[in-house]
Amino acid sequence: MDIRVIMFLTTITSLYLNIAISLYGVIAKPNLVKKFIALTIAQDSINVTAILMGYRIWREVILQPPVLLNWNPLPKDLQDFVNRAVDPLPQALVLTAIVIGLAVNVFLVGAILHLYRHFKTVDMDEISKLKRGVIVEETA
Amino acid sequence: MKLRNIFFIALIAFITFILLIPTLLGSIGVIPPKDVRDIAKLYLYLTYNQYNRSLWAASPEAVTAIVWDYRGLDTLYETMVFYTAIIAALMLYSEILGYRDIVGGIGLSFIVKRGFSIVLLAIIAVGFSTILHGMLTPGGGFQGGAIVAVAPVIGIIVFSRRIFDYSKLSYKYLVALRSIALIGIVLTPLIPIIVTLGNAFIFQNQVKVLARFSYPSTIIDVPMGGSLTFLNTFEGIAVFTAFMLAFLILLYSEDLSKKPLEGEDIGY
Protein backbone atom coordinates (compact mmCIF):
# COMPACT_ATOMS: atom_id res chain seq x y z
CA MET A 1 0.00 0.00 0.00
CA ASP A 2 1.20 3.50 -0.84
CA ILE A 3 2.64 5.34 2.17
CA ARG A 4 0.62 8.46 1.25
CA VAL A 5 -2.63 6.50 1.38
CA ILE A 6 -1.72 5.13 4.82
CA MET A 7 -0.84 8.63 6.06
CA PHE A 8 -4.10 10.06 4.71
CA LEU A 9 -6.13 7.30 6.36
CA THR A 10 -4.27 7.79 9.64
CA THR A 11 -4.99 11.52 9.55
CA ILE A 12 -8.70 10.96 8.83
CA THR A 13 -8.95 8.36 11.62
CA SER A 14 -7.20 10.61 14.14
CA LEU A 15 -9.48 13.51 13.22
CA TYR A 16 -12.57 11.32 13.71
CA LEU A 17 -11.16 10.16 17.05
CA ASN A 18 -10.58 13.80 17.96
CA ILE A 19 -14.21 14.61 17.13
CA ALA A 20 -15.41 11.62 19.20
CA ILE A 21 -13.27 12.57 22.22
CA SER A 22 -14.40 16.20 22.07
CA LEU A 23 -18.05 15.06 21.89
CA TYR A 24 -17.33 12.95 24.98
CA GLY A 25 -15.98 16.09 26.64
CA VAL A 26 -19.10 18.08 25.75
CA ILE A 27 -21.42 15.34 27.05
CA ALA A 28 -19.59 13.95 30.08
CA LYS A 29 -17.71 16.81 31.73
CA PRO A 30 -19.80 18.75 34.24
CA ASN A 31 -17.50 21.80 34.15
CA LEU A 32 -18.84 24.37 31.66
CA VAL A 33 -15.36 25.68 30.78
CA LYS A 34 -14.23 22.14 29.95
CA LYS A 35 -17.37 21.63 27.88
CA PHE A 36 -16.54 24.86 26.02
CA ILE A 37 -12.94 23.82 25.36
CA ALA A 38 -14.14 20.43 24.09
CA LEU A 39 -16.61 22.21 21.80
CA THR A 40 -13.89 24.41 20.29
CA ILE A 41 -11.73 21.30 19.69
CA ALA A 42 -14.71 19.68 17.94
CA GLN A 43 -15.19 22.78 15.76
CA ASP A 44 -11.53 22.84 14.74
CA SER A 45 -11.40 19.10 14.06
CA ILE A 46 -14.48 19.31 11.84
CA ASN A 47 -12.96 22.28 9.98
CA VAL A 48 -9.68 20.42 9.39
CA THR A 49 -11.65 17.37 8.19
CA ALA A 50 -13.55 19.56 5.72
CA ILE A 51 -10.29 21.04 4.40
CA LEU A 52 -8.81 17.55 4.08
CA MET A 53 -11.75 16.48 1.87
CA GLY A 54 -10.64 19.09 -0.67
CA TYR A 55 -7.08 17.77 -0.75
CA ARG A 56 -5.82 15.69 -3.67
CA ILE A 57 -2.93 13.30 -3.76
CA TRP A 58 0.06 14.47 -5.80
CA ARG A 59 1.44 12.05 -8.33
CA GLU A 60 2.88 13.77 -11.40
CA VAL A 61 2.16 17.43 -10.55
CA ILE A 62 3.07 19.50 -7.50
CA LEU A 63 -0.06 20.91 -5.84
CA GLN A 64 -0.71 24.58 -5.20
CA PRO A 65 -3.30 26.65 -3.28
CA PRO A 66 -6.30 27.81 -5.37
CA VAL A 67 -4.61 31.15 -6.11
CA LEU A 68 -3.63 32.09 -9.66
CA LEU A 69 -0.25 33.83 -9.54
CA ASN A 70 -0.11 34.80 -13.21
CA TRP A 71 -2.36 37.82 -13.85
CA ASN A 72 -2.25 37.50 -17.64
CA PRO A 73 -2.88 33.79 -18.04
CA LEU A 74 -2.93 32.02 -21.39
CA PRO A 75 -5.46 29.17 -21.83
CA LYS A 76 -2.60 26.73 -21.19
CA ASP A 77 -1.79 28.42 -17.86
CA LEU A 78 -5.44 28.20 -16.82
CA GLN A 79 -5.55 24.47 -17.62
CA ASP A 80 -2.31 23.99 -15.72
CA PHE A 81 -3.82 25.84 -12.74
CA VAL A 82 -6.93 23.59 -12.79
CA ASN A 83 -4.68 20.51 -12.86
CA ARG A 84 -2.58 21.63 -9.92
CA ALA A 85 -4.87 23.52 -7.53
CA VAL A 86 -6.64 21.89 -4.58
CA ASP A 87 -10.43 22.16 -4.12
CA PRO A 88 -11.36 25.77 -3.15
CA LEU A 89 -14.94 24.95 -2.06
CA PRO A 90 -14.22 23.44 1.39
CA GLN A 91 -11.82 26.32 2.02
CA ALA A 92 -14.55 28.86 1.23
CA LEU A 93 -16.96 27.10 3.61
CA VAL A 94 -14.39 26.80 6.40
CA LEU A 95 -13.28 30.43 5.99
CA THR A 96 -16.70 31.72 7.02
CA ALA A 97 -17.33 28.87 9.48
CA ILE A 98 -14.26 29.85 11.53
CA VAL A 99 -15.42 33.43 12.04
CA ILE A 100 -19.04 32.42 12.72
CA GLY A 101 -17.70 29.82 15.17
CA LEU A 102 -15.71 32.55 16.90
CA ALA A 103 -18.85 34.71 17.23
CA VAL A 104 -20.80 31.78 18.70
CA ASN A 105 -17.89 31.11 21.06
CA VAL A 106 -17.98 34.74 22.24
CA PHE A 107 -21.69 34.31 23.00
CA LEU A 108 -21.03 31.05 24.90
CA VAL A 109 -18.25 32.68 26.94
CA GLY A 110 -20.68 35.50 27.80
CA ALA A 111 -23.30 32.99 28.89
CA ILE A 112 -20.81 31.00 30.99
CA LEU A 113 -19.55 34.21 32.65
CA HIS A 114 -23.16 35.13 33.40
CA LEU A 115 -23.81 31.74 34.99
CA TYR A 116 -20.63 31.98 37.05
CA ARG A 117 -21.54 35.42 38.37
CA HIS A 118 -25.02 34.21 39.28
CA PHE A 119 -24.26 30.81 40.83
CA LYS A 120 -20.57 31.30 41.85
CA THR A 121 -19.69 28.02 40.13
CA VAL A 122 -19.30 26.64 36.60
CA ASP A 123 -20.11 23.04 37.58
CA MET A 124 -23.35 21.97 35.90
CA ASP A 125 -24.14 19.42 38.65
CA GLU A 126 -23.76 22.12 41.33
CA ILE A 127 -25.86 24.56 39.32
CA SER A 128 -28.70 22.06 38.92
CA LYS A 129 -28.56 21.31 42.67
CA LEU A 130 -28.75 25.04 43.47
CA LYS A 131 -31.63 25.52 41.03
CA ARG A 132 -33.46 22.57 42.56
CA GLY A 133 -33.03 24.19 45.98
CA VAL A 134 -34.46 27.49 44.68
CA ILE A 135 -37.47 25.73 43.13
CA VAL A 136 -38.14 23.76 46.33
CA GLU A 137 -37.94 27.00 48.35
CA GLU A 138 -40.33 28.81 46.02
CA THR A 139 -42.91 26.03 46.00
CA ALA A 140 -42.73 25.33 49.75
CA MET B 1 -12.96 0.92 36.24
CA LYS B 2 -16.31 2.50 36.73
CA LEU B 3 -19.24 1.45 34.54
CA ARG B 4 -19.67 5.07 33.46
CA ASN B 5 -16.14 5.24 32.04
CA ILE B 6 -16.56 1.96 30.16
CA PHE B 7 -19.76 3.32 28.65
CA PHE B 8 -18.02 6.48 27.47
CA ILE B 9 -15.05 4.60 25.99
CA ALA B 10 -17.54 2.44 24.08
CA LEU B 11 -19.32 5.63 22.96
CA ILE B 12 -16.07 7.16 21.62
CA ALA B 13 -15.24 3.95 19.75
CA PHE B 14 -18.80 3.80 18.38
CA ILE B 15 -18.73 7.42 17.08
CA THR B 16 -15.31 6.87 15.48
CA PHE B 17 -16.48 3.72 13.69
CA ILE B 18 -19.76 5.27 12.62
CA LEU B 19 -17.75 8.06 10.95
CA LEU B 20 -14.93 5.87 9.65
CA ILE B 21 -16.86 2.99 8.05
CA PRO B 22 -18.78 5.09 5.46
CA THR B 23 -15.57 7.02 4.74
CA LEU B 24 -13.67 3.80 4.03
CA LEU B 25 -16.56 2.52 1.92
CA GLY B 26 -16.28 5.59 -0.30
CA SER B 27 -18.88 8.08 0.95
CA ILE B 28 -16.54 10.97 0.24
CA GLY B 29 -15.11 9.41 -2.93
CA VAL B 30 -11.81 7.70 -3.51
CA ILE B 31 -9.38 8.03 -0.59
CA PRO B 32 -7.19 9.96 -0.84
CA PRO B 33 -8.88 12.03 -3.58
CA LYS B 34 -7.01 11.72 -6.86
CA ASP B 35 -8.69 14.72 -8.45
CA VAL B 36 -10.90 17.64 -7.40
CA ARG B 37 -14.63 17.52 -8.11
CA ASP B 38 -16.09 18.86 -11.37
CA ILE B 39 -17.69 21.92 -9.74
CA ALA B 40 -14.34 22.86 -8.21
CA LYS B 41 -12.67 22.52 -11.61
CA LEU B 42 -15.30 24.82 -13.07
CA TYR B 43 -14.71 27.47 -10.39
CA LEU B 44 -10.94 27.19 -10.79
CA TYR B 45 -11.16 27.44 -14.57
CA LEU B 46 -13.55 30.42 -14.59
CA THR B 47 -12.37 32.55 -11.66
CA TYR B 48 -9.82 34.55 -13.68
CA ASN B 49 -10.63 33.41 -17.21
CA GLN B 50 -10.26 36.53 -19.37
CA TYR B 51 -11.45 34.59 -22.42
CA ASN B 52 -14.91 33.98 -20.94
CA ARG B 53 -15.79 37.33 -19.39
CA SER B 54 -19.48 36.55 -18.98
CA LEU B 55 -18.70 33.96 -16.29
CA TRP B 56 -15.49 35.18 -14.66
CA ALA B 57 -15.21 36.77 -11.21
CA ALA B 58 -12.11 38.89 -12.02
CA SER B 59 -10.35 37.46 -8.96
CA PRO B 60 -7.18 35.34 -9.20
CA GLU B 61 -8.08 33.95 -5.75
CA ALA B 62 -10.70 31.25 -6.27
CA VAL B 63 -11.80 31.12 -2.60
CA THR B 64 -12.79 34.80 -2.50
CA ALA B 65 -14.54 34.43 -5.86
CA ILE B 66 -16.65 31.61 -4.39
CA VAL B 67 -17.28 33.38 -1.08
CA TRP B 68 -18.56 36.67 -2.51
CA ASP B 69 -19.46 35.96 -6.14
CA TYR B 70 -20.40 32.40 -7.10
CA ARG B 71 -21.92 31.66 -3.70
CA GLY B 72 -22.44 35.24 -2.51
CA LEU B 73 -25.95 34.67 -1.16
CA ASP B 74 -24.61 31.89 1.10
CA THR B 75 -22.13 34.34 2.58
CA LEU B 76 -24.79 37.01 3.04
CA TYR B 77 -26.84 34.61 5.17
CA GLU B 78 -23.72 33.46 7.01
CA THR B 79 -23.11 37.11 7.87
CA MET B 80 -26.63 37.17 9.31
CA VAL B 81 -25.86 34.12 11.49
CA PHE B 82 -22.68 35.84 12.62
CA TYR B 83 -24.58 38.97 13.65
CA THR B 84 -27.28 36.99 15.41
CA ALA B 85 -24.59 35.38 17.58
CA ILE B 86 -22.97 38.75 18.35
CA ILE B 87 -26.34 40.40 19.12
CA ALA B 88 -27.21 37.46 21.39
CA ALA B 89 -23.91 38.01 23.25
CA LEU B 90 -24.69 41.75 23.61
CA MET B 91 -28.24 41.05 24.79
CA LEU B 92 -26.91 39.12 27.79
CA TYR B 93 -25.64 42.48 29.02
CA SER B 94 -28.43 44.60 27.59
CA GLU B 95 -28.86 46.63 30.80
CA ILE B 96 -25.32 48.00 30.79
CA LEU B 97 -24.78 48.40 27.03
CA GLY B 98 -23.04 51.69 26.32
CA TYR B 99 -22.21 52.42 29.98
CA ARG B 100 -18.80 53.75 30.88
CA ASP B 101 -17.01 51.49 33.31
CA ILE B 102 -17.21 52.63 36.95
CA VAL B 103 -13.68 51.47 37.78
CA GLY B 104 -11.06 53.78 36.27
CA GLY B 105 -8.11 51.54 35.39
CA ILE B 106 -4.59 52.75 34.72
CA GLY B 107 -3.42 49.87 32.53
CA LEU B 108 -0.08 48.12 32.58
CA SER B 109 3.40 49.63 32.88
CA PHE B 110 4.92 52.27 30.59
CA ILE B 111 7.20 49.71 28.89
CA VAL B 112 4.27 47.43 27.98
CA LYS B 113 2.25 50.38 26.69
CA ARG B 114 5.02 51.62 24.39
CA GLY B 115 5.87 48.11 23.23
CA PHE B 116 2.25 47.39 22.40
CA SER B 117 1.85 50.71 20.59
CA ILE B 118 4.44 49.53 18.05
CA VAL B 119 2.85 46.07 17.75
CA LEU B 120 -0.59 47.67 17.43
CA LEU B 121 0.40 49.35 14.17
CA ALA B 122 1.69 46.05 12.81
CA ILE B 123 -1.52 44.20 13.75
CA ILE B 124 -3.70 46.83 12.08
CA ALA B 125 -1.46 46.92 8.98
CA VAL B 126 -1.53 43.12 8.62
CA GLY B 127 -5.31 43.06 9.14
CA PHE B 128 -6.10 45.73 6.57
CA SER B 129 -3.60 44.24 4.12
CA THR B 130 -5.43 40.89 4.46
CA ILE B 131 -8.77 42.63 3.87
CA LEU B 132 -7.65 44.67 0.85
CA HIS B 133 -5.66 41.84 -0.77
CA GLY B 134 -8.57 39.41 -0.38
CA MET B 135 -8.88 38.95 -4.14
CA LEU B 136 -5.13 38.40 -4.64
CA THR B 137 -3.93 36.32 -1.70
CA PRO B 138 -5.63 33.96 0.79
CA GLY B 139 -7.72 35.87 3.29
CA GLY B 140 -10.42 38.49 2.95
CA GLY B 141 -12.96 40.40 5.01
CA PHE B 142 -13.69 37.70 7.57
CA GLN B 143 -10.06 36.85 8.27
CA GLY B 144 -8.76 40.43 8.14
CA GLY B 145 -11.55 41.63 10.44
CA ALA B 146 -10.72 38.90 12.95
CA ILE B 147 -7.01 39.86 12.83
CA VAL B 148 -7.75 43.57 13.46
CA ALA B 149 -10.13 42.60 16.30
CA VAL B 150 -7.16 41.19 18.22
CA ALA B 151 -5.79 44.73 18.64
CA PRO B 152 -8.61 46.09 20.90
CA VAL B 153 -8.58 42.96 23.09
CA ILE B 154 -4.91 43.46 23.94
CA GLY B 155 -5.49 47.24 23.96
CA ILE B 156 -8.15 46.99 26.68
CA ILE B 157 -5.79 44.99 28.87
CA VAL B 158 -2.69 47.11 28.23
CA PHE B 159 -4.24 50.62 28.26
CA SER B 160 -7.32 49.80 30.43
CA ARG B 161 -10.95 50.19 29.31
CA ARG B 162 -11.01 53.83 30.24
CA ILE B 163 -9.14 54.93 27.12
CA PHE B 164 -11.73 53.22 24.89
CA ASP B 165 -14.74 54.53 26.85
CA TYR B 166 -13.62 58.13 26.28
CA SER B 167 -12.37 57.64 22.69
CA LYS B 168 -14.13 57.46 19.33
CA LEU B 169 -14.21 53.69 19.71
CA SER B 170 -16.89 53.69 22.40
CA TYR B 171 -20.14 51.73 22.14
CA LYS B 172 -22.26 54.20 20.18
CA TYR B 173 -19.58 54.97 17.57
CA LEU B 174 -18.88 51.28 17.06
CA VAL B 175 -22.58 50.53 16.59
CA ALA B 176 -22.79 53.35 14.01
CA LEU B 177 -19.69 52.08 12.19
CA ARG B 178 -21.05 48.54 12.21
CA SER B 179 -24.38 49.71 10.80
CA ILE B 180 -22.64 51.65 8.01
CA ALA B 181 -20.62 48.54 7.12
CA LEU B 182 -23.75 46.36 7.07
CA ILE B 183 -25.58 48.88 4.87
CA GLY B 184 -22.56 48.76 2.55
CA ILE B 185 -22.77 44.96 2.38
CA VAL B 186 -26.47 45.18 1.49
CA LEU B 187 -26.04 47.99 -1.05
CA THR B 188 -23.09 46.54 -2.98
CA PRO B 189 -25.13 43.60 -4.42
CA LEU B 190 -28.08 45.95 -5.07
CA ILE B 191 -26.20 48.73 -6.87
CA PRO B 192 -26.12 46.88 -10.26
CA ILE B 193 -29.92 46.64 -10.16
CA ILE B 194 -30.36 50.29 -9.09
CA VAL B 195 -27.90 51.68 -11.66
CA THR B 196 -29.31 49.70 -14.60
CA LEU B 197 -32.95 50.19 -13.50
CA GLY B 198 -33.55 46.50 -13.04
CA ASN B 199 -31.52 45.16 -15.97
CA ALA B 200 -28.95 43.33 -13.86
CA PHE B 201 -28.68 40.45 -11.43
CA ILE B 202 -28.31 40.68 -7.67
CA PHE B 203 -24.67 40.07 -6.66
CA GLN B 204 -23.62 40.81 -10.23
CA ASN B 205 -19.90 41.39 -10.29
CA GLN B 206 -18.98 41.44 -13.99
CA VAL B 207 -20.98 41.79 -17.23
CA LYS B 208 -23.45 38.93 -17.82
CA VAL B 209 -25.16 37.83 -21.05
CA LEU B 210 -28.39 39.72 -20.36
CA ALA B 211 -27.02 42.50 -18.17
CA ARG B 212 -24.49 45.11 -19.20
CA PHE B 213 -23.26 46.18 -15.76
CA SER B 214 -19.77 45.75 -14.43
CA TYR B 215 -17.79 46.82 -11.39
CA PRO B 216 -14.21 47.72 -12.41
CA SER B 217 -12.10 44.59 -12.72
CA THR B 218 -8.69 46.26 -12.26
CA ILE B 219 -7.11 49.15 -10.38
CA ILE B 220 -4.42 50.47 -12.75
CA ASP B 221 -3.01 47.05 -13.70
CA VAL B 222 -3.77 45.04 -10.55
CA PRO B 223 -6.82 42.72 -10.47
CA MET B 224 -9.48 44.20 -8.21
CA GLY B 225 -12.25 41.65 -8.44
CA GLY B 226 -15.02 44.22 -8.97
CA SER B 227 -17.54 43.99 -6.14
CA LEU B 228 -15.29 41.61 -4.16
CA THR B 229 -13.10 44.49 -2.94
CA PHE B 230 -16.08 46.47 -1.63
CA LEU B 231 -17.69 43.45 -0.01
CA ASN B 232 -14.40 42.39 1.60
CA THR B 233 -13.79 45.89 2.95
CA PHE B 234 -17.28 46.27 4.41
CA GLU B 235 -17.22 42.75 5.85
CA GLY B 236 -13.81 43.41 7.40
CA ILE B 237 -15.06 46.59 9.12
CA ALA B 238 -18.26 44.82 10.21
CA VAL B 239 -16.40 41.83 11.69
CA PHE B 240 -13.91 44.08 13.47
CA THR B 241 -16.59 46.31 15.03
CA ALA B 242 -18.78 43.34 15.99
CA PHE B 243 -15.93 41.55 17.78
CA MET B 244 -14.77 44.75 19.43
CA LEU B 245 -18.31 45.37 20.74
CA ALA B 246 -18.45 41.83 22.11
CA PHE B 247 -15.03 42.10 23.78
CA LEU B 248 -15.84 45.53 25.25
CA ILE B 249 -18.92 43.98 26.86
CA LEU B 250 -17.10 40.87 28.10
CA LEU B 251 -14.28 42.91 29.65
CA TYR B 252 -16.40 45.17 31.86
CA SER B 253 -15.29 45.35 35.49
CA GLU B 254 -16.84 42.84 37.87
CA ASP B 255 -18.83 45.53 39.73
CA LEU B 256 -20.68 46.70 36.64
CA SER B 257 -21.06 43.20 35.17
CA LYS B 258 -23.14 42.15 38.15
CA LYS B 259 -25.74 44.82 37.40
CA PRO B 260 -27.63 42.73 34.77
CA LEU B 261 -27.96 39.99 37.41
CA GLU B 262 -29.66 42.21 40.00
CA GLY B 263 -33.10 40.94 40.85
CA GLU B 264 -32.61 37.52 39.29
CA ASP B 265 -32.53 35.89 42.73
CA ILE B 266 -36.05 37.14 43.44
CA GLY B 267 -37.23 36.30 39.92
CA TYR B 268 -37.39 39.58 37.99
mmCIF file of C-alpha atoms in Angstrom, chain A residues 1-119:
data_model
loop_
_atom_site.group_PDB
_atom_site.id
_atom_site.type_symbol
_atom_site.label_atom_id
_atom_site.label_comp_id
_atom_site.label_asym_id
_atom_site.label_seq_id
_atom_site.Cartn_x
_atom_site.Cartn_y
_atom_site.Cartn_z
ATOM 1 C CA MET A 1 0.000 0.000 0.000
ATOM 2 C CA ASP A 2 1.198 3.501 -0.841
ATOM 3 C CA ILE A 3 2.643 5.344 2.175
ATOM 4 C CA ARG A 4 0.623 8.460 1.245
ATOM 5 C CA VAL A 5 -2.630 6.498 1.382
ATOM 6 C CA ILE A 6 -1.716 5.127 4.816
ATOM 7 C CA MET A 7 -0.838 8.630 6.056
ATOM 8 C CA PHE A 8 -4.096 10.059 4.705
ATOM 9 C CA LEU A 9 -6.131 7.304 6.359
ATOM 10 C CA THR A 10 -4.268 7.787 9.643
ATOM 11 C CA THR A 11 -4.989 11.524 9.553
ATOM 12 C CA ILE A 12 -8.695 10.957 8.832
ATOM 13 C CA THR A 13 -8.953 8.360 11.622
ATOM 14 C CA SER A 14 -7.196 10.606 14.138
ATOM 15 C CA LEU A 15 -9.485 13.508 13.223
ATOM 16 C CA TYR A 16 -12.568 11.325 13.709
ATOM 17 C CA LEU A 17 -11.159 10.157 17.046
ATOM 18 C CA ASN A 18 -10.582 13.803 17.959
ATOM 19 C CA ILE A 19 -14.213 14.611 17.129
ATOM 20 C CA ALA A 20 -15.412 11.623 19.196
ATOM 21 C CA ILE A 21 -13.273 12.568 22.219
ATOM 22 C CA SER A 22 -14.400 16.204 22.069
ATOM 23 C CA LEU A 23 -18.047 15.061 21.885
ATOM 24 C CA TYR A 24 -17.328 12.954 24.976
ATOM 25 C CA GLY A 25 -15.976 16.094 26.643
ATOM 26 C CA VAL A 26 -19.098 18.075 25.755
ATOM 27 C CA ILE A 27 -21.420 15.343 27.053
ATOM 28 C CA ALA A 28 -19.590 13.949 30.077
ATOM 29 C CA LYS A 29 -17.710 16.808 31.731
ATOM 30 C CA PRO A 30 -19.799 18.754 34.244
ATOM 31 C CA ASN A 31 -17.498 21.803 34.149
ATOM 32 C CA LEU A 32 -18.838 24.373 31.660
ATOM 33 C CA VAL A 33 -15.357 25.681 30.783
ATOM 34 C CA LYS A 34 -14.226 22.139 29.952
ATOM 35 C CA LYS A 35 -17.371 21.630 27.879
ATOM 36 C CA PHE A 36 -16.544 24.862 26.023
ATOM 37 C CA ILE A 37 -12.936 23.823 25.361
ATOM 38 C CA ALA A 38 -14.143 20.433 24.087
ATOM 39 C CA LEU A 39 -16.613 22.207 21.795
ATOM 40 C CA THR A 40 -13.892 24.406 20.294
ATOM 41 C CA ILE A 41 -11.727 21.302 19.693
ATOM 42 C CA ALA A 42 -14.715 19.681 17.938
ATOM 43 C CA GLN A 43 -15.185 22.783 15.765
ATOM 44 C CA ASP A 44 -11.535 22.840 14.740
ATOM 45 C CA SER A 45 -11.402 19.099 14.064
ATOM 46 C CA ILE A 46 -14.478 19.313 11.841
ATOM 47 C CA ASN A 47 -12.957 22.276 9.984
ATOM 48 C CA VAL A 48 -9.681 20.425 9.386
ATOM 49 C CA THR A 49 -11.645 17.374 8.193
ATOM 50 C CA ALA A 50 -13.548 19.563 5.724
ATOM 51 C CA ILE A 51 -10.292 21.036 4.405
ATOM 52 C CA LEU A 52 -8.812 17.555 4.080
ATOM 53 C CA MET A 53 -11.753 16.484 1.875
ATOM 54 C CA GLY A 54 -10.637 19.088 -0.666
ATOM 55 C CA TYR A 55 -7.084 17.769 -0.752
ATOM 56 C CA ARG A 56 -5.825 15.692 -3.667
ATOM 57 C CA ILE A 57 -2.930 13.301 -3.759
ATOM 58 C CA TRP A 58 0.062 14.470 -5.799
ATOM 59 C CA ARG A 59 1.439 12.051 -8.326
ATOM 60 C CA GLU A 60 2.883 13.772 -11.404
ATOM 61 C CA VAL A 61 2.163 17.426 -10.551
ATOM 62 C CA ILE A 62 3.068 19.504 -7.505
ATOM 63 C CA LEU A 63 -0.060 20.912 -5.836
ATOM 64 C CA GLN A 64 -0.706 24.584 -5.196
ATOM 65 C CA PRO A 65 -3.304 26.646 -3.283
ATOM 66 C CA PRO A 66 -6.296 27.813 -5.368
ATOM 67 C CA VAL A 67 -4.611 31.149 -6.114
ATOM 68 C CA LEU A 68 -3.630 32.091 -9.658
ATOM 69 C CA LEU A 69 -0.255 33.833 -9.542
ATOM 70 C CA ASN A 70 -0.113 34.803 -13.210
ATOM 71 C CA TRP A 71 -2.364 37.819 -13.846
ATOM 72 C CA ASN A 72 -2.252 37.503 -17.644
ATOM 73 C CA PRO A 73 -2.876 33.792 -18.045
ATOM 74 C CA LEU A 74 -2.934 32.016 -21.388
ATOM 75 C CA PRO A 75 -5.460 29.165 -21.835
ATOM 76 C CA LYS A 76 -2.604 26.726 -21.189
ATOM 77 C CA ASP A 77 -1.790 28.420 -17.859
ATOM 78 C CA LEU A 78 -5.435 28.198 -16.816
ATOM 79 C CA GLN A 79 -5.548 24.471 -17.625
ATOM 80 C CA ASP A 80 -2.307 23.988 -15.716
ATOM 81 C CA PHE A 81 -3.824 25.841 -12.742
ATOM 82 C CA VAL A 82 -6.926 23.586 -12.789
ATOM 83 C CA ASN A 83 -4.679 20.506 -12.861
ATOM 84 C CA ARG A 84 -2.576 21.634 -9.917
ATOM 85 C CA ALA A 85 -4.868 23.519 -7.526
ATOM 86 C CA VAL A 86 -6.643 21.892 -4.579
ATOM 87 C CA ASP A 87 -10.431 22.159 -4.122
ATOM 88 C CA PRO A 88 -11.363 25.768 -3.153
ATOM 89 C CA LEU A 89 -14.943 24.953 -2.065
ATOM 90 C CA PRO A 90 -14.222 23.440 1.389
ATOM 91 C CA GLN A 91 -11.817 26.315 2.023
ATOM 92 C CA ALA A 92 -14.551 28.858 1.228
ATOM 93 C CA LEU A 93 -16.956 27.099 3.612
ATOM 94 C CA VAL A 94 -14.389 26.801 6.404
ATOM 95 C CA LEU A 95 -13.278 30.433 5.992
ATOM 96 C CA THR A 96 -16.700 31.716 7.018
ATOM 97 C CA ALA A 97 -17.329 28.866 9.484
ATOM 98 C CA ILE A 98 -14.263 29.848 11.535
ATOM 99 C CA VAL A 99 -15.417 33.435 12.045
ATOM 100 C CA ILE A 100 -19.044 32.422 12.724
ATOM 101 C CA GLY A 101 -17.703 29.817 15.171
ATOM 102 C CA LEU A 102 -15.706 32.552 16.897
ATOM 103 C CA ALA A 103 -18.850 34.708 17.228
ATOM 104 C CA VAL A 104 -20.801 31.779 18.698
ATOM 105 C CA ASN A 105 -17.885 31.113 21.063
ATOM 106 C CA VAL A 106 -17.981 34.738 22.244
ATOM 107 C CA PHE A 107 -21.686 34.307 23.002
ATOM 108 C CA LEU A 108 -21.026 31.051 24.896
ATOM 109 C CA VAL A 109 -18.248 32.677 26.937
ATOM 110 C CA GLY A 110 -20.675 35.496 27.803
ATOM 111 C CA ALA A 111 -23.304 32.986 28.888
ATOM 112 C CA ILE A 112 -20.807 31.002 30.995
ATOM 113 C CA LEU A 113 -19.554 34.211 32.654
ATOM 114 C CA HIS A 114 -23.164 35.135 33.397
ATOM 115 C CA LEU A 115 -23.810 31.739 34.994
ATOM 116 C CA TYR A 116 -20.630 31.983 37.047
ATOM 117 C CA ARG A 117 -21.541 35.419 38.372
ATOM 118 C CA HIS A 118 -25.022 34.211 39.276
ATOM 119 C CA PHE A 119 -24.256 30.814 40.834
#
